[in-house]
Amino acid sequence: MNNSHSASYAAAGVDIEAGYKGVQLMKKHVARTMVPGVVSGIGGFGGLFAPDLTGMKEPVLVSGTDGVGTKIRLAQLLDRHDTIGIDCVAMCVNDIICCGAKPLFFLDYIAIGKNEPEKVASIVSGVAEGCVQSGCALIGGETAEHPGLMAPEDYDLAGFAVGVVDREKIIDGSKVSEGDALIGLTSSGVHSNGFSLVRKVFDIEHADLNIPMDELEGKSLGEALLAPTKLYVKPVLALIDGGVDLHGASHITGGGFYENVPRMLPEGLEAFFPVATLPSLPIFDLIQERGNIPEHDMYNTFNMGLGMVLAVPREQAEQALTILHTAGETDAAEVGCVQTGDRGVSFGTVSIPV
């Protein structure tokens, strides 16, 4: 590509040579994600992957796509771009693992006002880290420079993941039954949902994001809010591989508990959560206090400290927790149960029925 240069295109605001430099800078990050099955390197017209389907009777591909949303504005204000890619991967792979699908590969898309190769490489380093944490390969992507459409410092990030699961092992919630135990996997914070409300509550454009706060146990507001979304792929796969009959899984994203938990429940059943069993993270207390937000709206917007809820047979709850703790989810705990009802989700002060 040594002869590839367009002065006319550069005058219009698109620097294709910056794009080439960005690709070179990101290659070392992409290399970290290489897993068995990768056929092609980045730079081609398509990413090639040959999955190992050994032992599968009827492989089913599962795909998921998402972006990071307005959390990106926080990264821009803090001028820190190396973790936002983790969020992008997590929002996709945490969804497809709910079907029992092992993520195979990921592709990203970055739209940016002005292509700064170092910034793009930093963004991709986070994408690569998310792929490493979830055991999938980053096999391609696209960076598009949008002068005149976006301010030079602005960018947006989205991506999609593809995974595979044997048809007979698909988790679709149909096996969820009354009496199932609900296991909660803790979140790292707000993750990547509800940031339009977060930005309004804290007037984020004018807030000092770097001052340590007592309410956040010494963390700054920027640090607490930018904490990347936790990835749940490996612990959930460990649960499945460990012989637990995982009946249902729900990734607590946009819409909080009220929208996401019912997605794994058959008709006539609801999830019951005793409030005392739920974790409490300082960032959510601060959001609710500063924004004077009703409790229902908090649980209808945020993950409230639980990023994933799993439904398992009551008799396998202890086994499930042992596997999850060994897999690194040391704070995993029983947080509720499935019961007869039509409210989807209910909260109470009584303990979990046994």
Short mmCIF file of C-alpha atoms in Angstrom, two decimals:
data_model
loop_
_atom_site.label_atom_id
_atom_site.label_comp_id
_atom_site.label_asym_id
_atom_site.label_seq_id
_atom_site.Cartn_x
_atom_site.Cartn_y
_atom_site.Cartn_z
CA MET A 1 0.00 0.00 0.00
CA ASN A 2 3.02 2.25 -0.31
CA ASN A 3 1.49 4.01 -3.34
CA SER A 4 -1.89 4.51 -1.67
CA HIS A 5 -2.33 8.22 -1.05
CA SER A 6 -5.07 10.63 -2.04
CA ALA A 7 -4.42 14.31 -1.46
CA SER A 8 -7.97 15.06 -2.58
CA TYR A 9 -9.51 12.67 -0.03
CA ALA A 10 -7.22 14.04 2.68
CA ALA A 11 -8.38 17.57 1.85
CA ALA A 12 -11.94 16.36 2.35
CA GLY A 13 -10.99 15.19 5.86
CA VAL A 14 -10.24 11.48 5.38
CA ASP A 15 -6.65 10.37 5.95
CA ILE A 16 -6.37 6.84 4.56
CA GLU A 17 -2.72 6.65 5.59
CA ALA A 18 -3.77 7.17 9.22
CA GLY A 19 -6.05 4.19 8.76
CA TYR A 20 -3.14 2.04 7.60
CA LYS A 21 -1.05 3.16 10.56
CA GLY A 22 -3.92 2.30 12.93
CA VAL A 23 -4.04 -1.23 11.51
CA GLN A 24 -0.33 -1.67 12.09
CA LEU A 25 -0.58 -0.43 15.68
CA MET A 26 -3.50 -2.72 16.53
CA LYS A 27 -1.95 -5.91 15.15
CA LYS A 28 -0.13 -6.72 18.40
CA HIS A 29 -3.43 -6.48 20.29
CA VAL A 30 -5.30 -8.63 17.79
CA ALA A 31 -2.53 -11.26 17.98
CA ARG A 32 -3.41 -11.84 21.66
CA THR A 33 -6.85 -13.10 20.68
CA MET A 34 -5.81 -15.83 18.27
CA VAL A 35 -7.49 -19.14 19.13
CA PRO A 36 -7.65 -22.45 17.26
CA GLY A 37 -9.88 -21.99 14.23
CA VAL A 38 -8.60 -18.63 13.03
CA VAL A 39 -7.76 -18.93 9.33
CA SER A 40 -7.05 -15.34 8.32
CA GLY A 41 -5.30 -12.33 9.75
CA ILE A 42 -6.76 -8.82 9.77
CA GLY A 43 -6.60 -6.76 6.60
CA GLY A 44 -8.50 -9.04 4.23
CA PHE A 45 -11.99 -8.53 2.86
CA GLY A 46 -13.43 -11.00 5.33
CA GLY A 47 -12.48 -12.74 8.55
CA LEU A 48 -12.14 -16.51 8.17
CA PHE A 49 -12.80 -19.00 10.95
CA ALA A 50 -13.00 -22.79 10.88
CA PRO A 51 -14.82 -23.97 14.03
CA ASP A 52 -14.06 -27.31 15.64
CA LEU A 53 -17.45 -29.03 15.73
CA THR A 54 -16.13 -32.35 17.03
CA GLY A 55 -18.69 -34.10 19.22
CA MET A 56 -21.58 -31.86 18.23
CA LYS A 57 -24.63 -33.59 16.80
CA GLU A 58 -26.30 -30.51 15.36
CA PRO A 59 -24.26 -27.31 15.69
CA VAL A 60 -26.24 -24.08 15.86
CA LEU A 61 -24.63 -20.69 15.32
CA VAL A 62 -25.66 -17.96 17.76
CA SER A 63 -24.96 -14.30 17.03
CA GLY A 64 -25.21 -11.13 19.07
CA THR A 65 -24.58 -7.49 18.32
CA ASP A 66 -24.45 -4.38 20.47
CA GLY A 67 -22.65 -1.13 21.12
CA VAL A 68 -21.39 0.70 24.16
CA GLY A 69 -23.97 3.47 24.15
CA THR A 70 -23.38 6.85 25.75
CA LYS A 71 -20.80 5.45 28.16
CA ILE A 72 -18.42 6.38 25.36
CA ARG A 73 -18.91 10.03 26.28
CA LEU A 74 -17.35 9.31 29.67
CA ALA A 75 -14.32 7.74 27.99
CA GLN A 76 -14.00 10.82 25.82
CA LEU A 77 -14.20 13.20 28.76
CA LEU A 78 -11.59 11.21 30.68
CA ASP A 79 -9.48 10.71 27.54
CA ARG A 80 -9.17 7.03 28.42
CA HIS A 81 -10.02 4.64 25.61
CA ASP A 82 -8.41 1.31 26.54
CA THR A 83 -11.35 -0.24 28.42
CA ILE A 84 -14.39 0.77 26.40
CA GLY A 85 -13.70 -2.11 23.99
CA ILE A 86 -14.12 -4.58 26.86
CA ASP A 87 -17.64 -3.22 27.28
CA CYS A 88 -18.36 -3.73 23.59
CA VAL A 89 -17.31 -7.38 23.63
CA ALA A 90 -19.06 -8.07 26.92
CA MET A 91 -22.38 -6.68 25.75
CA CYS A 92 -22.34 -9.19 22.89
CA VAL A 93 -20.82 -12.34 24.38
CA ASN A 94 -22.70 -12.05 27.68
CA ASP A 95 -25.88 -12.21 25.61
CA ILE A 96 -25.01 -15.27 23.55
CA ILE A 97 -23.71 -17.23 26.55
CA CYS A 98 -27.27 -17.03 27.87
CA CYS A 99 -28.13 -19.52 25.09
CA GLY A 100 -25.27 -21.76 26.16
CA ALA A 101 -23.22 -20.74 23.11
CA LYS A 102 -19.43 -20.66 23.28
CA PRO A 103 -18.22 -17.46 21.54
CA LEU A 104 -15.98 -18.18 18.55
CA PHE A 105 -15.10 -14.83 17.05
CA PHE A 106 -15.79 -11.10 17.23
CA LEU A 107 -15.71 -8.17 14.81
CA ASP A 108 -15.81 -4.49 15.73
CA TYR A 109 -16.83 -1.26 14.01
CA ILE A 110 -15.41 2.12 14.99
CA ALA A 111 -16.88 5.33 13.56
CA ILE A 112 -14.63 8.28 14.36
CA GLY A 113 -14.57 11.96 13.54
CA LYS A 114 -10.83 12.08 12.91
CA ASN A 115 -8.70 8.97 12.65
CA GLU A 116 -5.99 9.20 15.27
CA PRO A 117 -4.09 5.89 14.93
CA GLU A 118 -2.97 5.78 18.57
CA LYS A 119 -6.52 6.36 19.84
CA VAL A 120 -7.95 3.71 17.51
CA ALA A 121 -5.28 1.24 18.61
CA SER A 122 -6.11 1.98 22.25
CA ILE A 123 -9.81 1.29 21.61
CA VAL A 124 -8.94 -1.97 19.86
CA SER A 125 -6.68 -2.99 22.74
CA GLY A 126 -9.79 -3.05 24.93
CA VAL A 127 -11.69 -5.07 22.33
CA ALA A 128 -8.81 -7.55 22.28
CA GLU A 129 -8.80 -7.78 26.07
CA GLY A 130 -12.52 -8.54 26.05
CA CYS A 131 -11.95 -11.27 23.49
CA VAL A 132 -9.12 -12.77 25.56
CA GLN A 133 -11.30 -12.78 28.67
CA SER A 134 -14.10 -14.56 26.82
CA GLY A 135 -11.92 -16.95 24.82
CA CYS A 136 -12.87 -15.77 21.34
CA ALA A 137 -10.87 -14.35 18.44
CA LEU A 138 -10.93 -10.83 17.03
CA ILE A 139 -10.84 -11.71 13.33
CA GLY A 140 -11.71 -8.38 11.73
CA GLY A 141 -13.33 -5.00 11.97
CA GLU A 142 -13.69 -1.60 10.37
CA THR A 143 -12.65 1.94 11.20
CA ALA A 144 -14.62 4.62 9.37
CA GLU A 145 -13.61 8.27 9.44
CA HIS A 146 -16.62 10.60 9.39
CA PRO A 147 -15.48 14.23 8.95
CA GLY A 148 -18.34 16.70 8.97
CA LEU A 149 -20.68 14.11 10.45
CA MET A 150 -18.85 13.71 13.77
CA ALA A 151 -16.66 16.13 15.71
CA PRO A 152 -12.95 15.26 15.39
CA GLU A 153 -12.71 13.89 18.95
CA ASP A 154 -15.95 11.89 18.78
CA TYR A 155 -16.28 8.19 18.04
CA ASP A 156 -18.73 5.35 18.41
CA LEU A 157 -18.06 1.65 18.87
CA ALA A 158 -20.16 -1.40 18.08
CA GLY A 159 -19.49 -5.03 17.32
CA PHE A 160 -20.90 -8.50 16.97
CA ALA A 161 -20.02 -11.97 18.15
CA VAL A 162 -20.72 -15.42 16.75
CA GLY A 163 -20.80 -18.53 18.91
CA VAL A 164 -21.89 -22.13 18.61
CA VAL A 165 -23.96 -24.56 20.68
CA ASP A 166 -25.27 -28.06 20.05
CA ARG A 167 -29.00 -27.85 19.40
CA GLU A 168 -29.84 -30.30 22.19
CA LYS A 169 -27.89 -28.13 24.65
CA ILE A 170 -29.48 -24.78 23.80
CA ILE A 171 -30.59 -22.89 26.92
CA ASP A 172 -33.90 -21.21 26.12
CA GLY A 173 -35.63 -21.07 29.51
CA SER A 174 -38.13 -23.81 28.65
CA LYS A 175 -36.79 -25.99 31.48
CA VAL A 176 -37.11 -23.31 34.16
CA SER A 177 -39.42 -24.69 36.85
CA GLU A 178 -41.08 -23.63 40.07
CA GLY A 179 -38.61 -24.00 42.91
CA ASP A 180 -35.49 -23.45 40.82
CA ALA A 181 -32.75 -21.57 42.62
CA LEU A 182 -31.59 -18.26 41.19
CA ILE A 183 -27.84 -17.72 41.32
CA GLY A 184 -26.52 -14.18 41.00
CA LEU A 185 -23.16 -13.22 39.50
CA THR A 186 -22.04 -9.81 40.71
CA SER A 187 -21.40 -6.88 38.40
CA SER A 188 -18.42 -4.55 38.36
CA GLY A 189 -20.68 -1.50 38.45
CA VAL A 190 -23.02 0.19 36.01
CA HIS A 191 -21.58 -1.86 33.11
CA SER A 192 -22.82 -0.28 29.87
CA ASN A 193 -26.49 0.55 30.37
CA GLY A 194 -28.39 3.50 31.72
CA PHE A 195 -25.67 6.05 30.98
CA SER A 196 -28.05 8.63 29.56
CA LEU A 197 -29.64 8.74 33.02
CA VAL A 198 -26.24 8.61 34.73
CA ARG A 199 -24.99 11.54 32.68
CA LYS A 200 -28.09 13.55 33.58
CA VAL A 201 -27.89 12.73 37.30
CA PHE A 202 -24.26 13.83 37.63
CA ASP A 203 -24.31 16.58 34.97
CA ILE A 204 -21.37 14.69 33.59
CA GLU A 205 -20.23 17.38 31.16
CA HIS A 206 -19.44 19.70 34.07
CA ALA A 207 -18.60 17.23 36.84
CA ASP A 208 -15.11 16.74 38.26
CA LEU A 209 -14.59 13.09 37.43
CA ASN A 210 -11.20 12.66 39.09
CA ILE A 211 -11.76 13.57 42.75
CA PRO A 212 -11.87 10.57 45.16
CA MET A 213 -15.27 10.36 46.86
CA ASP A 214 -16.07 8.96 50.31
CA GLU A 215 -19.41 7.72 48.96
CA LEU A 216 -17.50 5.56 46.47
CA GLU A 217 -15.03 4.17 49.02
CA GLY A 218 -12.25 6.45 47.79
CA LYS A 219 -12.80 5.94 44.08
CA SER A 220 -13.42 8.89 41.80
CA LEU A 221 -16.71 9.19 39.97
CA GLY A 222 -14.94 8.66 36.66
CA GLU A 223 -13.21 5.53 37.89
CA ALA A 224 -16.41 4.02 39.26
CA LEU A 225 -18.45 4.76 36.14
CA LEU A 226 -15.84 3.71 33.59
CA ALA A 227 -15.24 0.30 35.21
CA PRO A 228 -15.59 -2.13 32.29
CA THR A 229 -18.44 -4.58 31.99
CA LYS A 230 -17.72 -7.93 33.58
CA LEU A 231 -17.49 -10.95 31.27
CA TYR A 232 -19.39 -14.07 32.33
CA VAL A 233 -18.54 -16.48 29.50
CA LYS A 234 -15.92 -18.63 31.20
CA PRO A 235 -17.74 -19.18 34.52
CA VAL A 236 -21.01 -20.03 32.76
CA LEU A 237 -19.22 -22.47 30.45
CA ALA A 238 -17.54 -23.99 33.53
CA LEU A 239 -20.99 -24.47 35.03
CA ILE A 240 -22.27 -26.21 31.91
CA ASP A 241 -19.14 -28.34 31.54
CA GLY A 242 -19.34 -29.22 35.23
CA GLY A 243 -22.60 -31.07 34.73
CA VAL A 244 -25.03 -28.53 36.17
CA ASP A 245 -28.37 -28.55 34.38
CA LEU A 246 -28.55 -24.83 33.65
CA HIS A 247 -32.25 -24.12 33.10
CA GLY A 248 -32.04 -20.43 32.26
CA ALA A 249 -29.71 -17.44 32.12
CA SER A 250 -30.39 -13.73 31.99
CA HIS A 251 -27.89 -10.98 31.22
CA ILE A 252 -29.01 -7.92 33.21
CA THR A 253 -28.58 -5.11 30.70
CA GLY A 254 -30.87 -2.32 29.43
CA GLY A 255 -34.22 -2.59 31.17
CA GLY A 256 -32.67 -3.95 34.34
CA PHE A 257 -34.39 -6.78 36.21
CA TYR A 258 -37.92 -6.09 35.03
CA GLU A 259 -37.17 -6.52 31.34
CA ASN A 260 -34.36 -9.08 31.32
CA VAL A 261 -35.18 -11.71 33.95
CA PRO A 262 -38.64 -12.53 32.47
CA ARG A 263 -36.95 -13.33 29.14
CA MET A 264 -35.81 -16.66 30.61
CA LEU A 265 -39.11 -17.54 32.33
CA PRO A 266 -41.95 -19.67 30.96
CA GLU A 267 -45.47 -18.31 31.27
CA GLY A 268 -46.96 -18.59 34.74
CA LEU A 269 -43.66 -18.29 36.59
CA GLU A 270 -41.90 -15.34 38.17
CA ALA A 271 -38.54 -14.65 39.77
CA PHE A 272 -38.63 -13.77 43.46
CA PHE A 273 -35.74 -11.85 45.01
CA PRO A 274 -35.56 -11.22 48.76
CA VAL A 275 -34.04 -7.76 48.99
CA ALA A 276 -31.63 -8.87 51.72
CA THR A 277 -29.93 -11.33 49.34
CA LEU A 278 -29.07 -8.72 46.74
CA PRO A 279 -25.64 -7.04 46.65
CA SER A 280 -25.23 -3.36 47.32
CA LEU A 281 -22.74 -1.31 45.32
CA PRO A 282 -21.98 2.28 46.40
CA ILE A 283 -22.35 3.64 42.86
CA PHE A 284 -26.02 2.68 42.70
CA ASP A 285 -26.73 4.20 46.11
CA LEU A 286 -25.11 7.42 44.91
CA ILE A 287 -27.06 7.45 41.64
CA GLN A 288 -30.36 6.90 43.43
CA GLU A 289 -29.63 9.55 46.07
CA ARG A 290 -28.32 12.24 43.70
CA GLY A 291 -31.06 11.64 41.14
CA ASN A 292 -33.90 11.09 43.64
CA ILE A 293 -34.80 8.02 41.60
CA PRO A 294 -37.59 5.66 42.74
CA GLU A 295 -36.45 2.14 43.59
CA HIS A 296 -38.61 0.65 40.82
CA ASP A 297 -36.87 2.83 38.23
CA MET A 298 -33.46 1.80 39.55
CA TYR A 299 -34.29 -1.90 39.10
CA ASN A 300 -35.86 -1.12 35.72
CA THR A 301 -32.72 0.63 34.45
CA PHE A 302 -29.59 -0.75 36.12
CA ASN A 303 -28.14 -4.14 37.05
CA MET A 304 -28.02 -3.06 40.71
CA GLY A 305 -24.95 -5.19 41.38
CA LEU A 306 -25.96 -8.36 39.54
CA GLY A 307 -24.81 -8.72 35.94
CA MET A 308 -26.10 -12.24 35.38
CA VAL A 309 -28.86 -14.35 36.93
CA LEU A 310 -28.87 -18.12 36.45
CA ALA A 311 -31.70 -20.59 37.13
CA VAL A 312 -30.63 -24.05 38.29
CA PRO A 313 -32.47 -26.98 39.92
CA ARG A 314 -32.74 -26.48 43.67
CA GLU A 315 -30.81 -29.70 44.35
CA GLN A 316 -27.89 -28.50 42.22
CA ALA A 317 -27.55 -25.01 43.73
CA GLU A 318 -24.68 -25.94 46.05
CA GLN A 319 -22.83 -27.71 43.22
CA ALA A 320 -23.33 -24.69 40.97
CA LEU A 321 -21.91 -22.31 43.55
CA THR A 322 -18.86 -24.51 44.13
CA ILE A 323 -18.10 -24.55 40.39
CA LEU A 324 -18.64 -20.79 40.03
CA HIS A 325 -16.44 -19.98 43.01
CA THR A 326 -13.67 -22.17 41.59
CA ALA A 327 -14.07 -20.41 38.22
CA GLY A 328 -13.38 -17.05 39.84
CA GLU A 329 -16.91 -15.88 40.64
CA THR A 330 -16.13 -15.81 44.36
CA ASP A 331 -19.11 -13.57 45.15
CA ALA A 332 -21.65 -15.77 43.34
CA ALA A 333 -24.58 -16.48 45.67
CA GLU A 334 -28.14 -17.70 45.75
CA VAL A 335 -30.24 -14.57 45.40
CA GLY A 336 -33.77 -15.80 44.76
CA CYS A 337 -36.03 -18.50 43.45
CA VAL A 338 -38.59 -19.24 40.77
CA GLN A 339 -42.19 -19.35 41.92
CA THR A 340 -45.70 -19.36 40.50
CA GLY A 341 -46.81 -15.88 39.46
CA ASP A 342 -47.44 -13.52 36.60
CA ARG A 343 -45.49 -10.44 37.61
CA GLY A 344 -42.25 -11.50 35.95
CA VAL A 345 -40.13 -10.20 38.81
CA SER A 346 -41.05 -9.59 42.44
CA PHE A 347 -39.07 -8.37 45.42
CA GLY A 348 -39.80 -9.03 49.07
CA THR A 349 -38.44 -9.02 52.59
CA VAL A 350 -39.09 -12.70 53.36
CA SER A 351 -36.37 -15.27 52.89
CA ILE A 352 -36.03 -17.64 49.95
CA PRO A 353 -38.52 -20.53 50.17
CA VAL A 354 -36.84 -23.93 50.44
#
